[in-house]
């Protein structure tokens, strides 16, 4: 969470509150969705939970690489 809050000064002033609010709502929501997904997936076997826990962060990382500004543009 501190990393995302630290990125908010790079946004427009009127959107900073929206980003911080979304962050503080998104963290518990993500925990809830992760718990629900794992409770359903564990019925198929424990490995499926580990696959989801490995694939989703990779997808998020690839999305962030494309979405965040590169160092040369700062």
Short mmCIF file of N, CA and C in Angstrom, two decimals:
data_model
loop_
_atom_site.label_atom_id
_atom_site.label_comp_id
_atom_site.label_asym_id
_atom_site.label_seq_id
_atom_site.Cartn_x
_atom_site.Cartn_y
_atom_site.Cartn_z
N UNK A 1 0.81 -1.20 0.00
CA UNK A 1 0.00 0.00 0.00
C UNK A 1 0.85 1.26 0.00
N UNK A 2 1.92 1.32 0.75
CA UNK A 2 2.71 2.56 0.73
C UNK A 2 3.27 2.89 -0.65
N UNK A 3 3.57 1.86 -1.43
CA UNK A 3 4.09 2.13 -2.78
C UNK A 3 3.07 2.84 -3.65
N UNK A 4 1.83 2.42 -3.57
CA UNK A 4 0.79 3.04 -4.38
C UNK A 4 0.50 4.46 -3.89
N UNK A 5 0.48 4.65 -2.59
CA UNK A 5 0.27 6.00 -2.05
C UNK A 5 1.41 6.92 -2.47
N UNK A 6 2.62 6.38 -2.53
CA UNK A 6 3.77 7.19 -2.96
C UNK A 6 3.68 7.58 -4.43
N UNK A 7 2.97 6.82 -5.23
CA UNK A 7 2.82 7.16 -6.65
C UNK A 7 1.75 8.21 -6.90
N UNK A 8 0.90 8.50 -5.93
CA UNK A 8 -0.20 9.44 -6.17
C UNK A 8 0.25 10.87 -6.47
N UNK A 9 1.38 11.38 -5.98
CA UNK A 9 1.77 12.73 -6.39
C UNK A 9 1.99 12.89 -7.90
N UNK A 10 2.17 11.78 -8.60
CA UNK A 10 2.36 11.84 -10.06
C UNK A 10 1.03 11.98 -10.80
N UNK A 11 -0.09 11.98 -10.08
CA UNK A 11 -1.40 12.09 -10.71
C UNK A 11 -1.95 13.50 -10.52
N UNK A 12 -3.02 13.76 -11.20
CA UNK A 12 -3.67 15.06 -11.04
C UNK A 12 -4.22 15.19 -9.62
N UNK A 13 -4.26 16.40 -9.14
CA UNK A 13 -4.64 16.63 -7.75
C UNK A 13 -6.05 16.15 -7.44
N UNK A 14 -6.97 16.32 -8.38
CA UNK A 14 -8.34 15.91 -8.11
C UNK A 14 -8.51 14.39 -8.11
N UNK A 15 -7.59 13.66 -8.73
CA UNK A 15 -7.68 12.20 -8.76
C UNK A 15 -6.94 11.52 -7.62
N UNK A 16 -6.13 12.26 -6.87
CA UNK A 16 -5.35 11.65 -5.80
C UNK A 16 -6.25 11.02 -4.75
N UNK A 17 -7.30 11.71 -4.37
CA UNK A 17 -8.21 11.16 -3.36
C UNK A 17 -8.89 9.89 -3.86
N UNK A 18 -9.23 9.88 -5.14
CA UNK A 18 -9.89 8.70 -5.72
C UNK A 18 -8.94 7.51 -5.70
N UNK A 19 -7.68 7.73 -6.05
CA UNK A 19 -6.71 6.63 -6.07
C UNK A 19 -6.47 6.07 -4.68
N UNK A 20 -6.31 6.93 -3.69
CA UNK A 20 -6.07 6.46 -2.33
C UNK A 20 -7.31 5.74 -1.80
N UNK A 21 -8.50 6.26 -2.07
CA UNK A 21 -9.73 5.59 -1.63
C UNK A 21 -9.89 4.24 -2.29
N UNK A 22 -9.60 4.17 -3.57
CA UNK A 22 -9.68 2.90 -4.30
C UNK A 22 -8.70 1.89 -3.72
N UNK A 23 -7.53 2.37 -3.35
CA UNK A 23 -6.53 1.49 -2.76
C UNK A 23 -7.04 0.90 -1.46
N UNK A 24 -7.58 1.73 -0.59
CA UNK A 24 -8.01 1.23 0.71
C UNK A 24 -9.28 0.39 0.63
N UNK A 25 -10.05 0.50 -0.43
CA UNK A 25 -11.20 -0.38 -0.65
C UNK A 25 -10.74 -1.64 -1.37
N UNK A 26 -9.78 -1.50 -2.26
CA UNK A 26 -9.33 -2.62 -3.08
C UNK A 26 -8.57 -3.68 -2.31
N UNK A 27 -7.82 -3.28 -1.30
CA UNK A 27 -7.04 -4.27 -0.54
C UNK A 27 -7.96 -5.28 0.17
N UNK A 28 -8.94 -4.84 0.96
CA UNK A 28 -9.82 -5.84 1.59
C UNK A 28 -10.68 -6.60 0.57
N UNK A 29 -11.07 -5.92 -0.49
CA UNK A 29 -11.86 -6.59 -1.52
C UNK A 29 -11.04 -7.69 -2.18
N UNK A 30 -9.77 -7.42 -2.45
CA UNK A 30 -8.90 -8.44 -3.03
C UNK A 30 -8.70 -9.62 -2.10
N UNK A 31 -8.58 -9.34 -0.81
CA UNK A 31 -8.46 -10.43 0.17
C UNK A 31 -9.73 -11.28 0.21
N UNK A 32 -10.87 -10.62 0.14
CA UNK A 32 -12.14 -11.35 0.13
C UNK A 32 -12.26 -12.22 -1.11
N UNK A 33 -11.98 -11.64 -2.26
CA UNK A 33 -12.09 -12.41 -3.51
C UNK A 33 -11.07 -13.55 -3.56
N UNK A 34 -9.87 -13.29 -3.06
CA UNK A 34 -8.86 -14.35 -3.01
C UNK A 34 -9.28 -15.49 -2.11
N UNK A 35 -9.85 -15.17 -0.97
CA UNK A 35 -10.33 -16.21 -0.06
C UNK A 35 -11.47 -17.02 -0.65
N UNK A 36 -12.39 -16.32 -1.31
CA UNK A 36 -13.51 -17.03 -1.94
C UNK A 36 -13.02 -17.93 -3.09
N UNK A 37 -12.12 -17.39 -3.90
CA UNK A 37 -11.61 -18.18 -5.02
C UNK A 37 -10.84 -19.40 -4.53
N UNK A 38 -10.02 -19.22 -3.50
CA UNK A 38 -9.24 -20.36 -3.01
C UNK A 38 -10.13 -21.40 -2.33
N UNK A 39 -11.22 -20.96 -1.68
CA UNK A 39 -12.10 -21.94 -1.05
C UNK A 39 -12.80 -22.81 -2.09
N UNK A 40 -13.07 -22.24 -3.25
CA UNK A 40 -13.67 -23.03 -4.32
C UNK A 40 -12.62 -23.89 -5.01
N UNK A 41 -11.44 -23.32 -5.23
CA UNK A 41 -10.39 -24.03 -5.97
C UNK A 41 -9.76 -25.16 -5.17
N UNK A 42 -9.75 -25.05 -3.86
CA UNK A 42 -9.09 -26.07 -3.05
C UNK A 42 -9.80 -27.42 -3.17
N UNK A 43 -11.06 -27.39 -3.57
CA UNK A 43 -11.78 -28.64 -3.80
C UNK A 43 -11.19 -29.41 -4.97
N UNK A 44 -10.56 -28.71 -5.89
CA UNK A 44 -9.90 -29.37 -7.03
C UNK A 44 -8.49 -29.81 -6.70
N UNK A 45 -7.98 -29.38 -5.58
CA UNK A 45 -6.63 -29.74 -5.17
C UNK A 45 -5.85 -28.49 -4.79
N UNK A 46 -4.90 -28.68 -3.92
CA UNK A 46 -4.14 -27.55 -3.41
C UNK A 46 -3.28 -26.88 -4.49
N UNK A 47 -2.84 -27.64 -5.46
CA UNK A 47 -1.98 -27.07 -6.50
C UNK A 47 -2.68 -25.99 -7.31
N UNK A 48 -3.98 -26.10 -7.50
CA UNK A 48 -4.69 -25.09 -8.28
C UNK A 48 -4.64 -23.73 -7.59
N UNK A 49 -4.63 -23.70 -6.27
CA UNK A 49 -4.51 -22.44 -5.54
C UNK A 49 -3.14 -21.83 -5.77
N UNK A 50 -2.10 -22.67 -5.77
CA UNK A 50 -0.75 -22.17 -6.03
C UNK A 50 -0.60 -21.67 -7.46
N UNK A 51 -1.25 -22.32 -8.41
CA UNK A 51 -1.20 -21.84 -9.79
C UNK A 51 -1.83 -20.46 -9.91
N UNK A 52 -2.98 -20.29 -9.28
CA UNK A 52 -3.64 -18.98 -9.31
C UNK A 52 -2.77 -17.92 -8.63
N UNK A 53 -2.16 -18.28 -7.49
CA UNK A 53 -1.30 -17.36 -6.77
C UNK A 53 -0.02 -17.04 -7.52
N UNK A 54 0.35 -17.84 -8.48
CA UNK A 54 1.55 -17.56 -9.28
C UNK A 54 1.24 -16.84 -10.57
N UNK A 55 0.12 -17.15 -11.19
CA UNK A 55 -0.22 -16.57 -12.49
C UNK A 55 -0.74 -15.15 -12.35
N UNK A 56 -1.60 -14.90 -11.38
CA UNK A 56 -2.17 -13.55 -11.22
C UNK A 56 -1.12 -12.48 -10.97
N UNK A 57 -0.14 -12.68 -10.08
CA UNK A 57 0.88 -11.65 -9.91
C UNK A 57 1.70 -11.39 -11.18
N UNK A 58 1.92 -12.44 -11.96
CA UNK A 58 2.64 -12.23 -13.23
C UNK A 58 1.83 -11.37 -14.19
N UNK A 59 0.53 -11.60 -14.24
CA UNK A 59 -0.32 -10.79 -15.10
C UNK A 59 -0.37 -9.34 -14.63
N UNK A 60 -0.45 -9.15 -13.32
CA UNK A 60 -0.45 -7.79 -12.77
C UNK A 60 0.88 -7.10 -13.07
N UNK A 61 1.98 -7.82 -12.91
CA UNK A 61 3.30 -7.23 -13.19
C UNK A 61 3.42 -6.82 -14.65
N UNK A 62 2.96 -7.66 -15.57
CA UNK A 62 3.02 -7.31 -16.99
C UNK A 62 2.15 -6.09 -17.30
N UNK A 63 1.00 -6.02 -16.67
CA UNK A 63 0.12 -4.87 -16.86
C UNK A 63 0.78 -3.59 -16.34
N UNK A 64 1.41 -3.68 -15.18
CA UNK A 64 2.06 -2.50 -14.61
C UNK A 64 3.26 -2.06 -15.43
N UNK A 65 3.98 -3.00 -16.01
CA UNK A 65 5.12 -2.65 -16.85
C UNK A 65 4.65 -1.82 -18.04
N UNK A 66 3.51 -2.16 -18.60
CA UNK A 66 2.99 -1.41 -19.74
C UNK A 66 2.33 -0.11 -19.32
N UNK A 67 1.69 -0.07 -18.14
CA UNK A 67 0.90 1.08 -17.74
C UNK A 67 1.71 2.18 -17.06
N UNK A 68 2.70 1.82 -16.27
CA UNK A 68 3.45 2.83 -15.53
C UNK A 68 4.47 3.51 -16.44
N UNK A 69 4.76 4.77 -16.20
CA UNK A 69 5.75 5.46 -17.03
C UNK A 69 7.14 4.89 -16.80
N UNK A 70 7.92 4.89 -17.87
CA UNK A 70 9.29 4.40 -17.75
C UNK A 70 10.15 5.48 -17.10
N UNK A 71 11.29 5.10 -16.64
CA UNK A 71 12.19 6.05 -15.98
C UNK A 71 12.68 7.13 -16.92
N UNK A 72 12.82 6.79 -18.18
CA UNK A 72 13.33 7.78 -19.13
C UNK A 72 12.31 8.90 -19.41
N UNK A 73 11.03 8.63 -19.15
CA UNK A 73 10.01 9.64 -19.42
C UNK A 73 9.70 10.52 -18.21
N UNK A 74 10.32 10.22 -17.08
CA UNK A 74 10.05 11.01 -15.86
C UNK A 74 10.88 12.26 -15.86
#
